[in-house]
Amino acid sequence: MPGGGRCPDCGSTELVEDSHYSQSQLVCSDCGCVVTEGVLTTTFSDEGNLREVTYSRSTGENEQVSRSEQRGLRRVRDLCRVLQLPPTFEDTAVAYYQQAYRHSGIRAARLQKKEVLVGCCVLITCRQRNWPLTMGTICTLLYADLDVFSGTYMQLVKLLGLDVPSLCLAELVKTYCSSFKLFQASPSVPAKYVEDKEKMLSRTLQLVELADETWLVTGRHPLPVITAATFLAWQSLQPSYRLSCSLARFCKYANVDLPHPASCRLQELLAVLLQMAKQLAWLQVLKLDKRSVVKHIGDLLQHRHTLVRSAFRDGTAEMETQEKELQGRGQGEEVGDSSLGLPQGKQPASPALLLPPCMLKPPKRICHTSTVSTVTGDENISDSEIEQYLRTPQEVRDFQRAQAAGQAGTSVPNPP
Amino acid sequence: MDQNNSLPPYAQGLASPQGAMTPGIPIFSPMMPYGTGLTPQPIQNTSSLSILEEQQRQQQQQQQQQQQQQQQQQQQQQQAAQQSTSQQAAQVASGQAPQIFHSQTLTTAPLPGTTPLYPSPVTPMTPITPATPASESSGIVPQLQNIVSTVNLGCKLDLKTIALRARNAEYNPKRFAAVIMRIREPRTTALIFSSGKMVCTGAKSEEQSRLAARKYARVVQKLGFPAKFLDFKIQNMVGSCDVKFPIRLEGLVLTHQQFSSYEPELFPGLIYRMIKPRIVLLIFVSGKVVLTGAKVRAEIYEAFENIYPILKGFRKTT
């Protein structure tokens, strides 16, 4: 290097500017002695010229997977394993989580929401593959609130623009029924309560189909209906021993939580069965009630399509009532049983309306049609009308006095 | 056509009248029964005019200009008047069946309800279908249940003073940073903020909402603030009605998956997000429908007329 620099060791003038990584150094090319070196660290005054960039505005986010996303992806895999889902589900759920994480709204969300997001991704994956997973199950596993879960779920579906199919009822019945611990003899379950799985499954499926046809499933949470149907199926398979068992006790033996609306659904389902029973001649004479009809569920289910058509008329049109009655009678004769080969005196009960229970109940309050008001919006507003909303000075003084007294009494500073 | 490009592929083949994206029925048809005397405001949907209709309008305008140049002043007026009515008629009709409107000449056939001012001998074109909707009008009018409006009082307010000197006010700054004031007639609630902005809710019609907002402004005025009444705007309107038959929500979500969200585990109703007009409908199994998100009354009526044929399709169970 020109300029009169000499190496202190060998005295040569051949000094080279060479940097050792980020540290600039002046090195003698003859003996290798480091003559001077630059500063490795910056001083405070130097740093004053530097500008800090927040992580979110740097490219660091795109270059690496953030720790919270890694945690979330791990949680997704864990949840899939806990639920014993097929391996392909895991990859799809992970992909959804990653896709969701690209949106800034999700990246900046609270940890609670990110936790719930894990469940949402798994739920969407299961729904798309017809795997019956309920939101209640996921919320229990994640210790999450259903409200928080529902908000995040709706947001995610909208954000990703996904088509999520409805919960598959048949699959849910199979999975849920299999979880009832009544298929093997055990010390806690009396011998007569043990039941064959296949028989119970098929009968429960038929009962759930019947409930769906008669408007008991639309708009309602599916699980209580399935619980009620399982209970009825189980009871009807050996009614003599099982009629004495209540729904609550049944769920306890089966080691399954009893959802609260299940008893309501049970009553509704029994009402439908009773209505169907009225169409069968040999059951009409027995004058069944909600307990005794259970014994005949097998027969009723065997002819359920015919019976539903004849027992119920379309709730919408009165014109079709007579048509359906005629159809029902015709169908009955085709089936061949003596359901409608009746003596002259007895007729099948008049069809009830096939409507959702909410339409059958009397309306809670009279919906009065609003009177046509002739308000223009520009009327004069009288002073007296406004005065009624203002406090008199005396009232103001009284109110202030009362407030002060209240504050003194509680002796808690009450910022107004 | 512009609008068909934005329809999802499956919806284009549907026989149901124009799905949920086009107005199947002209909103200003005289057959539409409206409750109060408020005339519906026409929807500004110039974007929905097809290219064909645009061409038609331009050609008609060109013809109009040509004829004006050729003829005298009186004849020009006649022609202009007659062209405008037929143009109007043509526009309304082409909303129904644009594919029929090939010819460039004007029409003589008057639509029911619109009488031409001057009868004129003009060459007839291919007959336009009369303006009856593809499906019958439902005959059900949604009732408005709630109107939310905002207004700017135009001055800073001292909420403590208002809460102290008004009888109908409540103010709890730890819970919410606004005074909640209520009046009895019309029965409404207002949120009054210290910036001078106010939200008025609970009215059953636009006029009532405006009257109520004015009353609140008058109360604030009497309390000593220089309150004005600026930028009154209706922000949201909620309506409800009953179609009187049960609806298979599972079926509806299957066929209208793009617009519907039905999660019985979360909410008993089906949430239908209609694109045109931009209204959200809550449809319940009992047949009750709640419509919300409208800025004008006509949007609610139009949305209901759009959904009614869809719901009728799910009326029969088997």
XYZ file of C-alpha atoms in Angstrom:
734
model
C 0.000 0.000 0.000
C 1.529 3.327 -0.932
C 1.678 6.108 1.559
C 4.530 5.369 3.786
C 3.163 2.629 5.899
C 5.836 0.259 7.109
C 5.403 -3.047 8.821
C 6.748 -2.809 12.376
C 8.132 -6.345 12.235
C 9.994 -6.617 8.924
C 9.896 -3.025 7.762
C 8.387 -3.815 4.381
C 6.175 -1.312 2.636
C 3.999 -3.974 1.071
C 0.904 -3.526 3.226
C -2.381 -4.936 1.903
C -5.860 -3.960 2.815
C -7.442 -7.266 3.613
C -10.468 -7.929 5.710
C -10.922 -10.857 8.002
C -14.684 -11.515 7.611
C -16.261 -8.277 8.657
C -13.203 -6.754 10.301
C -11.061 -4.619 8.055
C -7.298 -5.175 8.554
C -4.046 -3.821 7.194
C -1.686 -6.756 6.742
C 1.950 -6.910 5.670
C 2.146 -9.142 2.641
C 5.743 -10.238 3.466
C 5.551 -11.402 7.037
C 1.792 -11.462 7.630
C 1.837 -9.104 10.526
C -1.405 -7.323 11.177
C -0.509 -3.642 11.276
C -3.893 -2.124 12.078
C -7.387 -3.462 12.242
C -10.872 -1.914 12.091
C -13.428 -2.020 14.818
C -15.448 -5.199 15.087
C -18.333 -3.574 16.917
C -20.054 -0.284 16.215
C -20.111 2.544 18.660
C -23.206 4.235 19.945
C -22.684 7.236 17.701
C -22.303 5.005 14.698
C -25.471 3.190 15.545
C -27.307 6.474 15.628
C -27.183 6.432 11.876
C -28.587 2.950 11.580
C -32.345 2.480 11.273
C -34.073 -0.390 13.023
C -36.609 -2.369 11.079
C -39.346 -4.193 12.943
C -39.471 -7.889 12.354
C -42.883 -7.717 10.769
C -41.575 -5.284 8.154
C -38.425 -7.204 7.365
C -38.329 -10.228 5.151
C -37.522 -12.467 8.088
C -41.140 -13.547 8.320
C -41.123 -14.992 4.830
C -37.765 -16.645 5.134
C -38.450 -18.813 8.089
C -41.344 -20.427 9.845
C -42.012 -18.443 13.003
C -41.942 -20.177 16.344
C -45.634 -19.778 16.952
C -46.437 -21.250 13.559
C -44.138 -24.162 14.318
C -45.945 -24.657 17.594
C -49.279 -24.531 15.818
C -48.215 -27.088 13.231
C -47.008 -29.380 15.982
C -50.368 -29.008 17.751
C -52.183 -29.886 14.527
C -50.199 -33.084 14.171
C -50.706 -33.927 17.843
C -54.445 -33.409 17.571
C -54.645 -35.644 14.508
C -52.782 -38.355 16.365
C -54.940 -38.051 19.459
C -58.052 -38.407 17.327
C -56.453 -41.368 15.537
C -57.112 -39.895 12.131
C -55.678 -41.474 8.965
C -52.209 -40.114 8.072
C -53.366 -38.224 4.981
C -55.583 -36.064 7.163
C -52.557 -34.736 8.987
C -50.958 -33.325 5.851
C -54.179 -31.655 4.730
C -54.753 -30.095 8.129
C -51.172 -28.849 8.234
C -51.582 -27.355 4.777
C -54.728 -25.512 5.884
C -52.951 -24.162 8.947
C -50.065 -22.898 6.832
C -52.478 -21.358 4.370
C -54.321 -19.606 7.166
C -51.097 -18.397 8.702
C -50.253 -16.443 5.548
C -53.050 -14.011 6.335
C -51.966 -11.121 8.520
C -55.146 -11.231 10.552
C -54.322 -14.739 11.722
C -50.635 -14.020 12.261
C -51.454 -11.169 14.593
C -54.215 -12.996 16.450
C -54.077 -13.903 20.100
C -52.614 -17.199 21.205
C -56.049 -18.389 22.283
C -57.307 -17.910 18.758
C -54.295 -19.637 17.253
C -54.966 -22.579 19.556
C -58.558 -22.755 18.397
C -57.382 -22.396 14.797
C -55.631 -25.727 15.193
C -58.995 -27.351 15.934
C -60.675 -25.557 13.053
C -58.151 -26.873 10.531
C -58.587 -30.419 11.791
C -62.358 -30.072 11.737
C -62.428 -28.820 8.162
C -60.187 -31.675 7.053
C -62.444 -34.217 8.721
C -65.605 -32.691 7.294
C -64.231 -32.777 3.784
C -63.387 -36.455 4.118
C -66.720 -37.336 5.751
C -65.075 -38.169 9.042
C -67.682 -37.512 11.732
C -66.014 -35.145 14.169
C -68.215 -32.800 16.154
C -67.255 -29.335 17.295
C -68.033 -30.371 20.849
C -65.346 -33.019 20.758
C -62.725 -30.594 19.524
C -63.678 -27.949 22.051
C -63.374 -30.494 24.847
C -59.948 -31.578 23.630
C -58.682 -28.021 23.251
C -60.367 -26.719 26.422
C -61.869 -24.038 24.207
C -65.116 -22.122 24.403
C -67.631 -22.988 21.718
C -68.250 -19.274 21.054
C -64.576 -18.588 20.400
C -64.401 -21.724 18.289
C -67.422 -20.805 16.212
C -66.102 -17.300 15.527
C -62.706 -18.543 14.429
C -64.247 -21.335 12.357
C -66.571 -19.018 10.434
C -63.721 -16.576 9.890
C -61.411 -19.284 8.608
C -63.980 -20.691 6.164
C -64.579 -17.202 4.783
C -60.877 -16.348 4.658
C -59.817 -19.459 2.812
C -62.975 -19.559 0.701
C -63.627 -23.191 1.496
C -66.627 -25.365 0.789
C -67.155 -27.357 3.942
C -69.761 -30.111 3.601
C -72.241 -30.770 6.385
C -71.675 -33.326 9.090
C -72.439 -36.798 7.730
C -75.227 -38.097 9.949
C -74.885 -41.784 9.132
C -71.168 -41.794 9.904
C -71.786 -39.893 13.125
C -74.355 -42.462 14.206
C -71.921 -45.318 13.593
C -69.067 -43.643 15.432
C -71.154 -42.383 18.319
C -73.028 -45.632 18.864
C -69.799 -47.613 18.829
C -68.600 -45.506 21.737
C -71.391 -46.815 23.972
C -69.957 -49.369 26.345
C -72.801 -51.826 26.111
C -71.543 -54.380 23.675
C -69.460 -56.472 25.996
C -70.276 -57.968 29.329
C -68.632 -56.093 32.153
C -69.068 -55.996 35.922
C -70.683 -52.548 35.853
C -73.301 -53.421 33.267
C -76.115 -55.860 34.120
C -76.242 -58.906 31.859
C -79.582 -58.050 30.302
C -78.342 -54.643 29.257
C -75.618 -55.932 26.987
C -76.592 -55.718 23.322
C -75.333 -56.814 19.942
C -73.619 -53.926 18.202
C -74.844 -54.573 14.666
C -78.483 -54.878 15.643
C -78.367 -51.722 17.708
C -76.532 -49.795 14.984
C -79.002 -50.719 12.274
C -82.017 -49.906 14.408
C -80.518 -46.594 15.553
C -79.834 -45.671 11.940
C -83.430 -46.376 11.022
C -84.693 -44.288 13.934
C -82.425 -41.383 13.021
C -83.650 -41.560 9.434
C -87.191 -41.462 10.719
C -86.391 -38.429 12.847
C -84.830 -36.701 9.846
C -87.905 -37.379 7.733
C -90.242 -35.994 10.378
C -88.406 -32.679 10.846
C -86.770 -33.521 14.162
C -83.205 -33.072 12.935
C -83.241 -29.911 10.814
C -81.942 -26.920 12.703
C -81.043 -28.946 15.770
C -77.758 -30.217 17.137
C -77.465 -33.779 15.789
C -76.006 -35.472 18.853
C -79.009 -35.371 21.217
C -81.219 -36.876 18.501
C -78.764 -39.726 18.050
C -78.596 -40.275 21.804
C -82.372 -40.507 22.007
C -82.487 -42.827 19.002
C -79.810 -45.088 20.469
C -81.690 -45.282 23.726
C -84.941 -46.217 22.004
C -83.211 -48.763 19.811
C -81.579 -50.359 22.838
C -84.806 -50.409 24.801
C -86.853 -51.850 21.974
C -84.500 -54.762 21.414
C -85.362 -56.224 24.835
C -88.187 -54.112 26.214
C -89.210 -56.428 29.023
C -85.956 -55.934 30.883
C -85.050 -52.458 29.740
C -88.236 -50.404 29.934
C -87.490 -49.625 33.553
C -84.181 -47.995 32.714
C -84.240 -44.233 32.256
C -82.266 -42.248 29.692
C -79.898 -40.882 32.312
C -79.132 -44.285 33.750
C -78.637 -45.686 30.262
C -76.014 -43.068 29.507
C -74.291 -43.773 32.790
C -74.048 -47.479 32.048
C -72.856 -46.738 28.536
C -70.268 -44.320 29.910
C -71.456 -41.528 27.652
C -72.353 -37.947 28.546
C -76.047 -37.215 28.351
C -76.615 -34.064 26.283
C -79.319 -31.903 27.785
C -81.747 -31.711 24.852
C -81.770 -35.504 24.466
C -84.800 -35.966 26.728
C -86.758 -33.452 24.667
C -85.816 -35.233 21.450
C -86.828 -38.513 23.031
C -90.317 -37.221 23.743
C -90.636 -35.866 20.217
C -89.502 -39.150 18.701
C -91.939 -41.094 20.862
C -94.755 -38.794 19.779
C -93.929 -39.518 16.137
C -93.882 -43.248 16.813
C -97.208 -43.051 18.609
C -98.712 -41.220 15.674
C -97.450 -43.941 13.352
C -98.765 -46.644 15.657
C -102.269 -45.247 15.322
C -102.221 -46.314 11.685
C -101.752 -49.984 12.517
C -104.979 -51.725 13.391
C -103.579 -54.235 15.835
C -101.838 -51.472 17.714
C -104.847 -49.196 17.753
C -106.729 -51.599 20.005
C -103.884 -51.678 22.489
C -104.222 -47.958 23.203
C -100.511 -47.362 23.411
C -98.769 -44.661 25.384
C -95.206 -43.457 25.308
C -93.909 -46.381 27.310
C -95.733 -49.231 25.650
C -95.049 -48.080 22.113
C -91.389 -48.976 22.660
C -92.269 -52.642 22.489
C -93.523 -52.225 18.949
C -90.760 -50.081 17.537
C -89.520 -53.023 15.507
C -92.808 -53.340 13.628
C -93.163 -49.627 13.193
C -89.692 -49.310 11.733
C -90.296 -52.177 9.358
C -93.165 -50.284 7.731
C -91.970 -46.820 8.505
C -92.175 -45.370 4.984
C -95.805 -46.353 4.546
C -96.752 -45.343 8.036
C -95.169 -41.912 7.827
C -96.993 -41.221 4.612
C -100.319 -42.249 6.065
C -99.837 -40.909 9.559
C -98.821 -37.424 8.540
C -100.095 -35.047 5.990
C -98.054 -32.362 4.364
C -98.223 -29.396 6.656
C -98.364 -26.936 3.810
C -101.346 -27.735 1.658
C -104.751 -28.880 2.782
C -105.553 -29.949 -0.773
C -103.040 -32.747 -0.616
C -104.503 -34.160 2.583
C -107.112 -36.254 0.881
C -104.668 -37.414 -1.771
C -102.260 -38.635 0.862
C -104.963 -40.435 2.768
C -106.027 -42.253 -0.356
C -102.414 -43.014 -1.155
C -101.852 -44.308 2.322
C -104.813 -46.617 2.101
C -103.708 -47.863 -1.303
C -100.172 -48.439 -0.090
C -101.413 -50.342 2.884
C -103.256 -52.801 0.726
C -100.202 -53.290 -1.458
C -98.015 -54.123 1.495
C -100.396 -56.892 2.214
C -100.675 -56.720 5.939
C -103.963 -56.171 7.560
C -103.153 -52.644 8.557
C -106.014 -51.130 6.658
C -108.303 -54.057 6.098
C -110.472 -52.638 8.789
C -113.979 -53.293 9.865
C -116.302 -50.544 8.881
C -116.440 -48.858 12.239
C -112.718 -48.265 12.746
C -110.823 -45.792 10.626
C -107.151 -44.877 10.879
C -106.594 -41.776 12.943
C -106.784 -38.547 10.986
C -103.338 -37.526 9.798
C -101.416 -35.067 11.896
C -99.477 -32.217 10.374
C -95.918 -33.095 9.392
C -94.167 -29.972 10.544
C -91.113 -29.126 12.595
C -91.987 -29.021 16.303
C -91.369 -25.257 16.409
C -94.239 -24.753 13.974
C -96.595 -27.036 15.886
C -96.237 -25.222 19.170
C -98.547 -22.239 19.695
C -96.752 -18.948 19.053
C -95.159 -17.483 22.153
C -96.387 -13.977 21.599
C -98.952 -12.451 19.355
C -97.123 -11.012 16.365
C -99.212 -7.943 15.802
C -98.809 -6.463 12.360
C -97.306 -3.035 12.745
C -99.757 -0.231 12.207
C -98.955 1.946 9.255
C -97.515 5.053 10.840
C -97.775 8.340 9.028
C -94.494 9.709 10.242
C -92.679 11.936 7.799
C -89.564 12.523 9.827
C -89.816 16.275 9.492
C -92.564 16.974 11.983
C -92.290 19.763 14.501
C -90.946 18.647 17.830
C -92.764 20.349 20.666
C -90.740 21.836 23.496
C -92.854 20.171 26.126
C -92.000 16.760 24.716
C -88.292 17.487 25.017
C -88.688 19.044 28.476
C -89.910 15.747 29.846
C -86.477 14.320 29.233
C -84.599 17.025 31.112
C -84.044 17.149 34.821
C -85.245 20.157 36.764
C -82.506 22.094 38.608
C -83.856 20.733 41.884
C -83.535 17.185 40.591
C -79.990 17.863 39.453
C -79.058 19.126 42.917
C -80.698 16.121 44.559
C -78.946 13.754 42.195
C -75.566 15.353 42.850
C -76.146 15.210 46.577
C -77.096 11.554 46.356
C -74.041 10.785 44.267
C -71.754 12.543 46.722
C -73.354 10.710 49.635
C -72.954 7.430 47.807
C -69.316 8.093 47.114
C -68.642 9.064 50.726
C -70.443 5.968 51.931
C -68.532 3.473 49.856
C -65.306 5.446 50.307
C -64.133 4.102 47.000
C -63.042 6.755 44.562
C -65.703 6.589 41.936
C -64.585 8.426 38.847
C -67.761 9.567 37.106
C -72.840 -11.006 -20.557
C -70.933 -9.395 -17.730
C -73.084 -10.778 -14.978
C -72.930 -14.364 -16.207
C -69.136 -14.388 -16.020
C -69.252 -13.892 -12.316
C -71.807 -16.637 -11.712
C -70.368 -19.952 -10.577
C -70.573 -22.533 -13.371
C -73.282 -24.639 -11.786
C -75.573 -21.701 -11.263
C -75.755 -20.800 -14.893
C -77.610 -23.948 -15.737
C -80.186 -23.600 -13.005
C -83.754 -23.270 -14.072
C -84.626 -21.278 -11.023
C -85.227 -17.669 -11.955
C -81.877 -15.953 -12.215
C -80.549 -17.471 -9.010
C -79.597 -14.913 -6.466
C -77.473 -12.558 -8.452
C -79.742 -10.811 -10.918
C -82.938 -9.031 -10.155
C -85.491 -11.371 -11.613
C -88.283 -8.909 -11.147
C -88.040 -5.209 -11.884
C -88.285 -3.510 -8.590
C -90.329 -0.644 -9.909
C -93.046 -2.821 -11.412
C -96.478 -1.565 -10.446
C -97.371 -5.070 -9.266
C -95.120 -4.859 -6.238
C -97.203 -4.099 -3.181
C -95.410 -1.905 -0.716
C -96.603 -1.315 2.822
C -96.164 2.374 3.477
C -96.424 5.046 0.880
C -92.674 5.278 0.448
C -91.735 4.897 -3.183
C -88.916 2.447 -3.618
C -85.649 3.954 -4.664
C -84.405 2.434 -7.910
C -81.297 0.368 -7.608
C -78.318 1.953 -9.331
C -77.191 -1.120 -11.194
C -75.692 0.229 -14.374
C -73.097 -2.482 -14.106
C -75.789 -5.076 -14.635
C -76.710 -3.836 -18.070
C -75.516 -6.298 -20.616
C -73.290 -5.286 -23.481
C -76.253 -5.842 -25.782
C -78.378 -3.423 -23.833
C -75.570 -0.869 -23.862
C -75.408 -1.126 -27.618
C -79.149 -0.733 -27.828
C -79.114 2.380 -25.725
C -76.287 3.893 -27.707
C -77.999 3.113 -30.989
C -81.251 4.550 -29.776
C -79.476 7.671 -28.648
C -77.792 7.953 -32.038
C -81.135 7.548 -33.771
C -82.563 10.160 -31.486
C -79.836 12.583 -32.448
C -80.266 11.870 -36.177
C -84.001 12.430 -36.041
C -83.557 15.619 -34.105
C -81.307 16.969 -36.783
C -83.697 16.082 -39.595
C -87.067 17.162 -38.240
C -88.622 20.310 -36.820
C -88.634 21.352 -33.172
C -92.153 20.107 -32.384
C -91.574 16.747 -34.013
C -88.310 16.468 -32.196
C -90.105 16.899 -28.919
C -92.649 14.288 -29.824
C -90.014 11.836 -30.860
C -87.910 12.484 -27.777
C -90.826 11.987 -25.439
C -91.929 8.829 -27.175
C -88.404 7.503 -27.369
C -87.804 8.069 -23.721
C -90.874 6.104 -22.701
C -90.080 3.334 -25.128
C -86.485 3.397 -24.029
C -87.626 3.058 -20.461
C -89.969 0.320 -21.482
C -87.247 -1.329 -23.500
C -84.819 -1.183 -20.575
C -87.321 -2.666 -18.214
C -88.243 -5.343 -20.684
C -84.686 -6.205 -21.580
C -84.029 -6.819 -17.921
C -86.445 -9.665 -18.297
C -85.411 -11.256 -21.606
C -82.359 -9.669 -23.180
C -81.966 -12.375 -25.769
C -85.127 -11.327 -27.577
C -84.044 -7.742 -28.034
C -82.207 -8.021 -31.345
C -83.756 -5.335 -33.472
C -82.469 -1.833 -33.466
C -85.777 -0.131 -34.104
C -88.008 1.206 -31.446
C -90.979 -0.577 -30.124
C -94.599 0.308 -30.249
C -95.891 -2.238 -27.777
C -96.515 -0.444 -24.498
C -95.857 -2.401 -21.347
C -98.638 -2.728 -18.807
C -98.575 0.273 -16.604
C -96.651 2.586 -18.905
C -98.732 4.495 -21.435
C -96.909 6.168 -24.291
C -97.446 9.899 -24.378
C -97.789 10.152 -28.112
C -98.973 7.264 -30.266
C -96.662 7.027 -33.235
C -96.292 4.937 -36.364
C -92.948 3.269 -35.836
C -91.927 -0.063 -37.297
C -92.691 -2.822 -34.797
C -89.892 -5.098 -33.767
C -89.863 -8.638 -32.460
C -92.447 -8.806 -29.674
C -91.189 -8.237 -26.177
C -92.422 -10.538 -23.494
C -94.706 -8.654 -21.137
C -93.197 -7.662 -17.848
C -94.501 -10.528 -15.769
C -91.857 -12.111 -13.574
C -90.751 -15.663 -14.253
C -92.388 -16.721 -11.002
C -95.426 -15.242 -9.330
C -94.816 -12.414 -6.911
C -94.859 -13.855 -3.445
C -97.433 -11.493 -2.042
C -95.506 -11.403 1.237
C -93.962 -8.110 2.253
C -91.110 -8.202 4.771
C -91.744 -6.008 7.804
C -88.983 -3.721 8.945
C -87.975 -4.437 12.515
C -84.988 -2.215 13.188
C -83.226 0.719 11.605
C -79.748 1.847 12.638
C -78.770 5.360 11.654
C -75.992 7.802 12.446
C -75.867 11.555 12.591
C -73.211 14.113 13.395
C -74.234 16.732 15.948
C -71.272 18.811 14.882
C -69.880 19.818 18.276
C -67.919 18.276 21.086
C -70.087 17.089 23.959
C -69.488 16.781 27.667
C -70.971 13.404 28.505
C -70.884 13.982 32.258
C -73.104 17.025 31.920
C -75.504 15.208 29.660
C -75.759 12.268 32.034
C -76.294 14.619 34.952
C -78.955 16.844 33.457
C -80.930 14.406 31.326
C -83.462 12.028 32.860
C -83.293 9.375 30.179
C -79.533 8.997 30.012
C -77.153 6.438 31.416
C -73.401 6.796 31.371
C -70.898 4.283 32.670
C -67.487 5.231 31.272
C -65.852 2.124 32.687
C -68.134 -0.050 30.580
C -68.678 2.070 27.458
C -67.480 5.480 26.409
C -70.862 6.875 25.374
C -74.117 8.104 26.895
C -77.055 5.769 26.286
C -80.208 7.820 25.900
C -83.742 6.593 25.269
C -86.949 8.294 24.209
C -90.450 6.933 24.308
C -91.839 8.110 21.026
C -90.591 6.725 18.661
C -89.276 4.023 20.961
C -85.560 4.207 20.244
C -82.147 4.172 21.888
C -79.254 6.435 21.023
C -75.553 6.207 21.738
C -74.098 9.683 22.043
C -70.323 10.009 21.872
C -68.161 12.856 23.119
C -67.032 13.629 19.559
C -70.592 14.660 18.751
C -71.451 11.621 16.691
C -74.617 9.724 17.527
C -76.034 6.308 16.669
C -79.801 5.847 16.757
C -81.298 2.349 16.896
C -84.681 0.728 17.369
C -86.885 2.614 14.946
C -89.262 0.708 12.682
C -89.036 2.957 9.643
C -86.684 5.428 8.024
C -88.868 8.396 8.882
C -89.194 7.335 12.489
C -85.442 6.971 12.714
C -84.969 10.460 11.357
C -87.553 11.905 13.724
C -86.016 10.153 16.690
C -82.535 11.379 15.778
C -83.885 14.909 15.558
C -85.453 14.583 18.999
C -82.187 13.436 20.498
C -80.432 16.347 18.834
C -83.062 18.675 20.310
C -82.498 17.232 23.788
C -78.774 17.790 23.458
C -79.492 21.325 22.217
C -81.638 22.073 25.251
C -78.856 20.895 27.473
C -76.821 23.796 26.221
C -74.724 22.394 23.407
C -74.735 23.935 19.901
C -75.989 20.721 18.332
C -76.648 20.575 14.595
C -78.069 17.813 12.445
C -75.425 16.889 9.899
C -75.000 13.857 7.633
C -77.970 11.817 8.755
C -77.508 8.384 7.194
C -79.262 5.072 7.511
C -76.565 2.472 8.132
C -78.531 -0.750 8.456
C -82.065 -2.023 8.076
C -83.405 -5.305 9.412
C -86.588 -6.924 8.156
C -88.362 -10.180 8.812
C -91.148 -12.227 7.301
C -92.707 -15.670 7.290
C -93.147 -17.860 4.233
C -95.495 -20.116 6.205
C -94.024 -23.455 5.168
C -91.143 -25.514 6.611
C -87.835 -25.450 4.753
C -85.327 -28.281 4.305
C -82.182 -26.411 5.277
C -79.923 -29.386 4.479
C -81.157 -29.385 0.913
C -80.748 -25.651 0.556
C -77.145 -25.733 1.727
C -76.374 -28.495 -0.776
C -77.668 -26.648 -3.819
C -76.597 -23.146 -2.805
C -73.310 -24.017 -1.166
C -71.600 -20.896 -2.480
C -73.934 -18.605 -0.610
C -75.113 -20.632 2.371
C -73.622 -21.568 5.689
C -75.581 -24.061 7.778
C -73.993 -25.350 10.993
C -76.669 -26.854 13.219
C -74.066 -27.399 15.939
C -73.630 -23.630 16.168
C -76.850 -21.966 15.076
C -80.261 -23.360 14.121
C -80.657 -21.170 11.079
C -79.045 -21.095 7.678
C -77.010 -17.979 6.880
C -77.488 -17.020 3.230
C -75.216 -14.291 1.902
C -76.873 -12.933 -1.200
C -74.518 -11.169 -3.599
C -76.997 -8.963 -5.369
C -78.314 -7.155 -3.443
C -75.743 -7.495 -0.703
C -78.019 -8.796 1.998
C -77.572 -11.489 4.625
C -80.603 -13.681 5.226
C -81.167 -15.940 8.211
C -83.469 -18.740 7.136
C -85.036 -20.971 9.741
C -86.725 -24.345 9.466
C -90.068 -22.822 10.506
C -90.081 -20.690 7.390
C -89.243 -17.436 9.107
C -86.679 -15.308 7.307
C -84.673 -12.405 8.724
C -83.046 -10.027 6.237
C -80.320 -7.626 7.305
C -77.566 -5.480 5.889
C -79.702 -3.235 3.732
C -79.129 0.448 3.310
C -82.455 1.066 1.600
C -85.845 -0.583 1.945
C -85.905 -1.750 -1.667
C -82.895 -3.995 -1.092
C -84.825 -5.972 1.512
C -87.807 -6.391 -0.767
C -85.619 -7.359 -3.689
C -83.671 -9.870 -1.605
C -86.871 -11.496 -0.422
C -88.278 -11.690 -3.915
C -85.026 -13.359 -4.969
C -85.061 -15.931 -2.185
C -88.747 -16.789 -2.257
C -88.644 -18.961 -5.406
C -85.568 -20.721 -4.056
C -87.337 -21.501 -0.813
C -90.454 -22.691 -2.596
C -88.243 -25.255 -4.295
C -87.583 -26.834 -0.919
C -91.139 -26.916 0.178
C -91.967 -30.524 -0.591
C -90.222 -33.121 1.540
C -90.434 -36.088 -0.841
